Amino acid sequence: MSRYLITPLFLLLAACASDSDGTKRLVDMEDAGTEDMSTQDTSTGDTSTTEPDCVPVESQYDTVVSPILNQYCAECHGAEPAFGAPYSLVDGYADLVDGPEGERKVDAMLSELMERTMPPAFSQQLPHNQLDTLVGWVSCGLEHPDPSDGLEANRDVWDTGDTPPAGTEPLEIRPDPQTIGPNVIDDYRNFNFSNLVTEDRFVRRIEPIIDDSRVLHHITFTTGSGLDVTYWYAWAPGTGAIEFPDGGMRIGPNDSFTLQIHYNNGAGVPDAVDTSGVRLYLGDAIGTEYGMMSPTTFSIMVPPESTATATKTCTATMDFDIIAGFPHMHEIGSTFTHDVLRQDGSVENLITLTGWNFEAQYFYEMPVRVNAGDQLRMVCGYDNPTNRMVTGGQNTSDEMCFDFMIVVPAEAATQCGGIF
Ligand code: HEC
């Protein structure tokens, strides 16, 4: 058995497990090639061997796997199976891996989880990171659920090809090699970077550097902090580069940035060392300057086991063009709509998303002109399956409602400030 290894990512502003300074490196164009996206080789070979290709690591069973099975599966797959479930899934490690490959309980779990048939639709679903962890474990890190399953958007993802613009130089933003131990689950590491340039430059393109895809879950590249954070780039499986048509976003000697990497070693691989990050392509500060406008509201209150919306409206004070936008919510986001309410009473939609998935966050094309006096109205929808109240905030378990929009002229970015 072998498969594509697609690495997961998701985006969140989460409590960081560790902070450290990263390093920056200027590299030659030759070295700037695409990193390994890790297609794992598959042995097509003979299935008569008794030794299974994948034996999930035992050391994670008690600490990681058993708690997930107890919470999300044991209601039916308990020691005494109930509600028609065929067998127990909580009889211990040996029981799950017993038998010939293809007929073990772990093999059945993998196909049920990948097809999203378990847990059944009417019962409590696994949060995405626990689903990833469980799938990673039963497949020895070979499989990952497609995070964009179920996501519907009425705009195209903004993806800008493979070739960096002529006359630019790459600047790699990546941490010193990070060791990701076999028991590391949901570890958010933040790396701070400053003094990246000695004079003003334009960032013409940003692309991901994918190093050890077995443990890489997500990458974000932001400036500012706390409630004032602005996203410059975020990576999820499938995310491409972003590139400005001409010119770019200004970066100066005093600007500082945070690279956040979320690691998840659900498969318990013993030798993971990662130095993933982002690559900026810098050019002279000439041509069009773009800005990042970030309307947001933190007035979010979603009662237990309920749905709710949060709305941000603001009135444009100048004419500007939107190039692309990056809707951002956390775990319980469900829908996202952003409209322009014209002064003549008409409504133009910027974007509508349904089936929000925390792991599948992208910049979308939004080629819309906004005129002074138009109103922008952003509505974030939430669906809270938990038994606690969820409010706006910066932790993983809090919610957010943002649309990071690339706008021109750059001065337009200061509109719609404030967190209410
Ligand atoms: C609400 C009850 C319920 C929950 C919760 C539940 N299951 Fe099931 N499961 C069933 C039933 C009923 C069947 C048998 C009928 C079917 O396949 O739909 C089943 C079948 C299975 C099978 C066997 C499929 C086969 O044909 O061999 C596996 C494997 C499985 N579930 C895994 C899981 C896992 C993993 C979880 C937790 C993440 C889970 N289930 C949670 C009810 C449940």
Coordinates of C-alpha atoms and ligand atoms in Angstrom, one line a residue:
M1 CA 0.0 0.0 0.0
S2 CA 1.3 3.4 -0.7
R3 CA -0.1 6.6 -1.5
Y4 CA 0.4 10.2 -2.0
L5 CA 1.5 11.9 1.0
I6 CA -0.4 15.1 1.3
T7 CA 0.5 17.1 4.3
P8 CA -2.0 18.8 6.3
L9 CA -2.1 22.3 7.3
F10 CA -4.3 24.5 9.1
L11 CA -4.3 27.9 10.1
L12 CA -4.7 29.3 13.4
L13 CA -3.6 31.8 15.7
A14 CA -2.8 29.5 18.5
A15 CA -0.9 29.5 21.7
C16 CA 2.6 28.9 20.7
A17 CA 4.5 26.1 22.3
S18 CA 7.8 27.6 21.8
D19 CA 9.3 30.8 20.5
S20 CA 12.7 31.2 19.0
D21 CA 14.5 33.3 16.6
G22 CA 14.8 31.9 13.2
T23 CA 17.4 32.5 10.6
K24 CA 17.2 34.1 7.2
R25 CA 19.2 33.1 4.3
L26 CA 19.8 34.6 0.9
V27 CA 20.1 31.8 -1.6
D28 CA 21.1 31.5 -5.2
M29 CA 18.3 30.9 -7.7
E30 CA 19.7 27.5 -8.3
D31 CA 19.0 26.5 -4.8
A32 CA 15.5 27.9 -4.9
G33 CA 13.9 25.0 -6.6
T34 CA 10.8 23.3 -5.4
E35 CA 11.3 21.3 -2.3
D36 CA 10.2 17.8 -1.9
M37 CA 6.4 17.5 -1.9
S38 CA 6.9 14.0 -0.8
T39 CA 5.4 11.5 -3.0
Q40 CA 5.9 8.3 -1.1
D41 CA 7.0 5.4 -3.1
T42 CA 4.7 2.5 -3.1
S43 CA 5.6 -1.0 -3.3
T44 CA 3.3 -2.4 -5.8
G45 CA 4.5 -5.7 -4.9
D46 CA 3.3 -8.9 -3.6
T47 CA 0.7 -9.0 -1.0
S48 CA 1.5 -12.6 0.1
T49 CA 4.2 -11.3 2.5
T50 CA 3.2 -11.7 6.1
E51 CA 5.0 -8.6 7.3
P52 CA 2.6 -5.6 6.8
D53 CA 4.0 -2.5 5.2
C54 CA 2.5 -0.3 7.9
V55 CA 2.5 -1.1 11.5
P56 CA 1.2 1.9 13.4
V57 CA 3.5 3.0 16.2
E58 CA 2.6 1.5 19.6
S59 CA 4.1 4.2 21.6
Q60 CA 1.4 6.6 20.6
Y61 CA -1.5 4.3 21.4
D62 CA -2.0 5.2 25.1
T63 CA -1.2 8.9 24.9
V64 CA -2.8 9.9 21.6
V65 CA -5.0 7.2 19.9
S66 CA -6.8 5.7 22.8
P67 CA -8.2 9.1 24.0
I68 CA -9.6 9.8 20.5
L69 CA -11.2 6.4 20.2
N70 CA -12.7 6.7 23.6
Q71 CA -14.2 10.1 22.9
Y72 CA -15.5 9.7 19.3
C73 CA -15.9 6.0 18.7
A74 CA -16.5 4.2 22.1
E75 CA -20.1 5.2 22.3
C76 CA -20.8 2.5 19.7
H77 CA -17.4 0.6 19.4
G78 CA -17.0 0.2 23.2
A79 CA -16.0 -3.0 25.0
E80 CA -19.7 -4.0 24.4
P81 CA -20.4 -2.8 20.9
A82 CA -23.7 -0.9 20.6
F83 CA -26.0 0.6 18.0
G84 CA -25.1 -2.0 15.4
A85 CA -21.3 -1.4 15.5
P86 CA -19.6 -4.7 14.5
Y87 CA -16.8 -4.7 17.1
S88 CA -15.0 -2.9 19.8
L89 CA -12.2 -0.5 19.0
V90 CA -11.1 0.0 22.6
D91 CA -9.6 -3.4 23.4
G92 CA -6.0 -2.2 23.1
Y93 CA -3.2 -1.8 20.6
A94 CA -2.7 -5.5 19.9
D95 CA -6.3 -6.0 18.9
L96 CA -6.3 -3.2 16.4
V97 CA -3.2 -4.5 14.5
D98 CA -4.0 -8.2 14.7
G99 CA -4.4 -10.1 11.5
P100 CA -3.1 -10.0 7.9
E101 CA -2.7 -6.6 6.3
G102 CA -5.9 -5.4 4.7
E103 CA -8.0 -7.3 7.2
R104 CA -6.9 -5.6 10.5
K105 CA -9.1 -3.2 12.4
V106 CA -6.6 -0.4 11.6
D107 CA -7.1 -1.1 7.9
A108 CA -10.9 -0.8 8.2
M109 CA -10.5 2.3 10.3
L110 CA -8.4 3.9 7.6
S111 CA -11.0 3.4 4.9
E112 CA -13.9 4.5 7.1
L113 CA -12.1 7.7 8.1
M114 CA -10.9 8.6 4.7
E115 CA -14.4 8.2 3.2
R116 CA -15.7 10.1 6.2
T117 CA -18.3 7.4 6.9
M118 CA -17.2 7.1 10.5
P119 CA -18.2 8.5 12.9
P120 CA -21.7 8.4 11.3
A121 CA -23.1 11.7 10.1
F122 CA -25.5 12.1 13.0
S123 CA -22.9 11.7 15.8
Q124 CA -20.2 14.0 17.0
Q125 CA -17.5 14.5 14.4
L126 CA -13.7 14.6 15.0
P127 CA -12.1 18.0 14.9
H128 CA -9.9 18.2 11.9
N129 CA -6.6 17.9 13.8
Q130 CA -7.8 14.7 15.6
L131 CA -9.0 13.3 12.4
D132 CA -5.5 14.0 10.9
T133 CA -3.8 12.5 13.9
L134 CA -5.9 9.3 13.7
V135 CA -5.6 8.9 10.0
G136 CA -1.8 9.6 10.2
W137 CA -1.5 6.9 12.9
V138 CA -3.5 4.1 11.2
S139 CA -1.7 4.8 7.8
C140 CA 1.8 5.3 9.2
G141 CA 1.7 8.9 7.9
L142 CA 0.9 7.9 4.4
E143 CA -2.6 9.4 4.1
H144 CA -4.2 12.7 4.8
P145 CA -7.8 13.6 4.4
D146 CA -8.3 16.2 1.7
P147 CA -9.0 19.4 3.6
S148 CA -11.0 21.0 0.8
D149 CA -13.7 18.3 0.9
G150 CA -17.0 20.0 1.1
L151 CA -15.7 23.6 0.7
E152 CA -17.6 25.6 -1.9
A153 CA -16.4 29.0 -3.1
N154 CA -17.8 31.2 -5.8
R155 CA -14.4 32.6 -6.6
D156 CA -11.2 31.0 -8.0
V157 CA -8.2 30.5 -5.8
W158 CA -5.6 33.1 -6.6
D159 CA -2.7 31.1 -7.9
T160 CA 0.1 32.6 -9.9
G161 CA 2.2 30.1 -11.6
D162 CA 5.6 28.6 -11.1
T163 CA 8.1 31.2 -12.3
P164 CA 9.2 34.0 -10.2
P165 CA 9.3 37.5 -11.8
A166 CA 12.5 38.4 -13.6
G167 CA 14.9 40.6 -11.8
T168 CA 13.9 39.4 -8.3
E169 CA 16.0 37.7 -5.6
P170 CA 14.8 35.1 -3.3
L171 CA 14.9 35.5 0.5
E172 CA 14.2 32.3 2.5
I173 CA 12.5 32.7 5.8
R174 CA 12.9 29.4 7.7
P175 CA 13.8 28.3 11.2
D176 CA 16.9 26.5 12.2
P177 CA 16.3 22.7 11.9
Q178 CA 13.4 21.7 14.2
T179 CA 13.3 18.2 15.7
I180 CA 9.8 16.9 15.8
G181 CA 9.7 14.0 18.2
P182 CA 7.5 11.0 17.7
N183 CA 5.1 12.2 20.4
V184 CA 4.7 15.7 19.2
I185 CA 1.0 16.5 18.4
D186 CA -0.3 19.9 17.6
D187 CA 2.8 21.9 18.4
Y188 CA 2.7 25.5 17.3
R189 CA 6.2 27.1 16.9
N190 CA 6.6 30.8 16.3
F191 CA 9.8 32.2 14.8
N192 CA 10.4 36.0 14.7
F193 CA 12.2 37.7 11.9
S194 CA 13.3 41.3 11.6
N195 CA 15.8 43.4 9.8
L196 CA 15.1 41.3 6.7
V197 CA 16.2 44.2 4.3
T198 CA 18.5 47.1 4.6
E199 CA 16.4 49.4 2.4
D200 CA 12.8 49.4 1.2
R201 CA 12.0 46.7 -1.2
F202 CA 8.8 45.2 -2.8
V203 CA 7.8 41.7 -2.1
R204 CA 6.8 40.5 -5.6
R205 CA 6.0 36.9 -4.8
I206 CA 5.6 34.6 -1.9
E207 CA 5.9 30.8 -2.1
P208 CA 6.0 27.9 0.4
I209 CA 9.1 25.9 1.2
I210 CA 8.0 22.4 2.1
D211 CA 10.6 20.4 3.9
D212 CA 9.5 17.4 6.0
S213 CA 6.0 17.0 4.8
R214 CA 5.4 14.0 7.1
V215 CA 5.1 16.4 10.1
L216 CA 4.3 19.7 8.5
H217 CA 0.7 20.8 9.3
H218 CA 0.5 24.5 8.4
I219 CA 2.5 27.6 7.8
T220 CA 1.5 31.2 8.3
F221 CA 3.5 34.3 7.7
T222 CA 2.2 37.4 9.5
T223 CA 3.2 40.8 10.6
G224 CA 1.9 42.6 13.8
S225 CA 0.7 40.6 16.7
G226 CA -2.4 39.7 18.8
L227 CA -5.5 41.3 17.5
D228 CA -3.5 43.5 15.1
V229 CA -2.1 40.6 13.1
T230 CA -2.1 40.8 9.3
Y231 CA -1.6 37.8 7.1
W232 CA 0.9 38.0 4.3
Y233 CA 0.8 34.4 3.4
A234 CA -0.7 31.1 4.6
W235 CA 0.0 27.6 3.4
A236 CA -2.3 24.6 3.3
P237 CA -2.0 21.5 1.3
G238 CA -2.6 22.6 -2.3
T239 CA -1.9 26.2 -1.7
G240 CA 0.2 27.8 -4.4
A241 CA 2.3 30.9 -4.5
I242 CA 1.0 34.4 -4.6
E243 CA 2.5 37.0 -6.9
F244 CA 1.6 40.6 -7.7
P245 CA 0.9 41.5 -11.3
D246 CA 3.5 44.3 -11.1
G247 CA 5.1 45.9 -8.1
G248 CA 4.3 44.3 -4.7
M249 CA 4.0 44.9 -1.0
R250 CA 6.5 47.1 0.7
I251 CA 8.9 45.7 3.2
G252 CA 11.2 48.0 5.1
P253 CA 14.2 47.5 7.5
N254 CA 12.1 48.0 10.6
D255 CA 9.3 45.6 9.7
S256 CA 9.1 42.4 11.7
F257 CA 7.3 39.2 10.9
T258 CA 6.3 35.9 12.5
L259 CA 6.5 32.6 10.8
Q260 CA 4.3 30.1 12.5
I261 CA 4.6 26.4 11.9
H262 CA 2.2 23.9 13.2
Y263 CA 3.7 20.4 13.6
N264 CA 1.8 17.2 14.0
N265 CA 3.6 13.9 14.1
G266 CA 0.5 11.8 14.1
A267 CA 2.4 8.9 12.6
G268 CA 5.1 9.0 15.2
V269 CA 8.0 9.0 12.7
P270 CA 11.2 8.8 14.8
D271 CA 13.5 11.0 12.7
A272 CA 11.6 14.1 11.7
V273 CA 13.7 17.3 11.3
D274 CA 12.0 20.2 9.6
T275 CA 13.0 23.5 8.3
S276 CA 9.9 24.5 6.2
G277 CA 9.1 28.2 5.7
V278 CA 8.4 30.7 3.0
R279 CA 10.4 32.2 0.2
L280 CA 10.0 35.9 -0.6
Y281 CA 11.0 37.3 -4.0
L282 CA 12.3 40.8 -3.6
G283 CA 12.5 43.5 -6.2
D284 CA 13.1 47.2 -6.3
A285 CA 10.4 49.3 -4.7
I286 CA 9.0 50.5 -8.1
G287 CA 5.7 49.8 -9.8
T288 CA 2.4 49.4 -8.1
E289 CA 2.4 49.3 -4.4
Y290 CA -0.3 47.0 -2.9
G291 CA -1.6 47.0 0.7
M292 CA -3.3 44.5 2.9
M293 CA -6.6 45.6 4.2
S294 CA -7.9 43.6 7.1
P295 CA -11.5 44.2 8.1
T296 CA -12.3 42.2 11.3
T297 CA -14.7 41.9 14.2
F298 CA -14.0 40.2 17.5
S299 CA -17.7 40.7 18.5
I300 CA -18.4 37.0 18.2
M301 CA -20.5 35.0 20.6
V302 CA -21.6 31.5 19.7
P303 CA -23.6 29.7 22.5
P304 CA -23.1 26.0 23.1
E305 CA -24.6 23.7 20.5
S306 CA -25.8 26.7 18.5
T307 CA -25.2 28.6 15.3
A308 CA -24.5 32.4 15.2
T309 CA -23.1 35.0 12.9
A310 CA -20.8 38.0 13.4
T311 CA -21.0 41.0 11.1
K312 CA -18.5 43.8 10.3
T313 CA -19.6 46.8 8.2
C314 CA -17.6 49.8 7.3
T315 CA -17.9 52.6 4.7
A316 CA -15.2 53.2 2.2
T317 CA -13.6 56.6 2.4
M318 CA -11.8 56.4 -0.9
D319 CA -11.9 54.6 -4.3
F320 CA -9.8 51.4 -4.4
D321 CA -9.5 48.1 -6.2
I322 CA -9.5 44.7 -4.5
I323 CA -7.2 42.1 -6.1
A324 CA -7.6 39.1 -3.8
G325 CA -9.0 38.2 -0.4
F326 CA -8.2 35.7 2.3
P327 CA -11.2 34.8 4.5
H328 CA -10.1 33.6 7.9
M329 CA -12.1 32.0 10.7
H330 CA -11.1 29.2 13.1
E331 CA -12.5 25.8 13.9
I332 CA -16.2 26.3 14.1
G333 CA -16.5 28.6 11.1
S334 CA -19.1 27.4 8.6
T335 CA -20.0 30.1 6.1
F336 CA -18.4 33.4 5.0
T337 CA -20.0 36.2 2.9
H338 CA -18.5 39.5 1.9
D339 CA -20.5 42.1 -0.1
V340 CA -20.2 45.6 -1.4
L341 CA -23.4 47.6 -0.8
R342 CA -23.4 50.3 -3.5
Q343 CA -24.8 53.7 -2.9
D344 CA -27.5 53.1 -5.5
G345 CA -28.8 50.2 -3.4
S346 CA -27.3 47.4 -5.4
V347 CA -25.2 44.6 -3.9
E348 CA -22.1 43.1 -5.4
N349 CA -20.8 40.0 -3.9
L350 CA -17.0 39.8 -3.2
I351 CA -17.1 36.1 -2.1
T352 CA -19.4 33.5 -0.6
L353 CA -18.0 30.3 1.0
T354 CA -19.8 27.4 2.4
G355 CA -18.5 24.2 4.0
W356 CA -15.7 26.2 5.7
N357 CA -12.8 24.0 6.6
F358 CA -10.1 25.4 8.9
E359 CA -7.4 23.6 6.9
A360 CA -8.4 24.8 3.5
Q361 CA -7.8 28.6 3.6
Y362 CA -6.7 30.4 0.5
F363 CA -6.4 33.7 -1.2
Y364 CA -9.2 34.0 -3.7
E365 CA -9.4 36.3 -6.8
M366 CA -11.7 39.3 -6.1
P367 CA -11.4 41.7 -8.9
V368 CA -13.8 44.4 -7.7
R369 CA -13.6 48.2 -7.6
V370 CA -15.0 49.9 -4.5
N371 CA -16.0 53.5 -4.5
A372 CA -15.9 56.1 -1.7
G373 CA -19.3 55.8 0.1
D374 CA -19.9 52.2 -0.7
Q375 CA -20.3 49.9 2.3
L376 CA -18.5 46.7 2.9
R377 CA -20.4 44.0 4.8
M378 CA -18.7 40.9 6.0
V379 CA -20.7 38.1 7.7
C380 CA -19.0 35.1 9.3
G381 CA -21.2 32.1 10.2
Y382 CA -20.4 29.7 13.0
D383 CA -21.7 26.3 14.0
N384 CA -20.7 25.4 17.6
P385 CA -21.0 21.6 18.4
T386 CA -19.3 22.0 21.7
N387 CA -20.9 22.5 25.1
R388 CA -19.1 25.8 25.8
M389 CA -19.6 29.4 24.7
V390 CA -17.2 30.4 21.9
T391 CA -16.2 34.0 21.7
G392 CA -13.8 36.2 19.6
G393 CA -10.1 35.9 20.5
Q394 CA -6.7 34.8 19.4
N395 CA -6.5 31.3 20.7
T396 CA -7.2 28.2 18.7
S397 CA -10.4 27.6 20.6
D398 CA -11.6 31.2 20.2
E399 CA -13.1 32.4 16.9
M400 CA -12.0 35.0 14.3
C401 CA -13.7 36.8 11.4
F402 CA -11.2 38.4 9.0
D403 CA -10.9 39.1 5.3
F404 CA -7.3 39.9 4.5
M405 CA -7.7 41.8 1.2
I406 CA -4.9 42.8 -1.2
V407 CA -5.8 46.4 -2.3
V408 CA -4.5 49.2 -4.4
P409 CA -3.6 51.9 -3.8
A410 CA -1.8 50.8 -0.7
E411 CA -3.2 53.7 1.4
A412 CA -6.6 52.1 1.1
A413 CA -5.4 49.4 3.5
T414 CA -5.9 51.6 6.5
Q415 CA -9.7 51.6 6.1
C416 CA -12.1 49.5 8.1
G417 CA -9.8 49.4 11.1
G418 CA -11.0 48.6 14.6
I419 CA -12.0 45.3 16.1
F420 CA -15.8 45.8 16.4
Ligands
HEC1 C1 -23.0 6.3 16.7 C2 -22.4 5.0 16.6 C3 -21.0 4.9 16.0 C4 -19.9 5.7 16.3 C5 -19.8 6.9 17.2 C6 -18.8 5.2 15.5 N1 -19.3 4.1 14.7 FE1 -18.1 2.9 13.5 N2 -19.7 1.8 13.1 C7 -21.0 2.0 13.6 C8 -21.9 1.1 13.0 C9 -23.4 1.0 13.2 C10 -21.1 0.3 12.1 C11 -21.6 -0.9 11.2 C12 -22.4 -0.4 10.1 C13 -21.7 0.5 9.1 O1 -20.6 0.0 8.7 O2 -22.2 1.6 8.9 C14 -19.8 0.8 12.2 C15 -18.7 0.2 11.5 C16 -17.4 0.6 11.7 C17 -16.3 0.0 11.1 C18 -16.3 -1.3 10.3 C19 -16.5 -1.2 8.9 C20 -16.5 -2.5 8.3 O3 -17.3 -2.7 7.4 O4 -15.6 -3.3 8.6 C21 -15.2 0.7 11.5 C22 -13.7 0.4 11.1 C23 -15.6 1.8 12.2 N3 -17.0 1.8 12.3 C24 -14.8 2.8 12.8 C25 -15.2 3.8 13.6 C26 -14.3 4.8 14.2 C27 -12.8 4.8 13.9 C28 -15.1 5.6 14.9 C29 -14.7 6.8 15.7 C30 -13.8 7.7 15.0 C31 -16.5 5.1 14.8 N4 -16.5 4.0 14.0 C32 -17.5 5.7 15.5 C33 -21.4 3.0 14.5 C34 -20.6 3.9 15.0

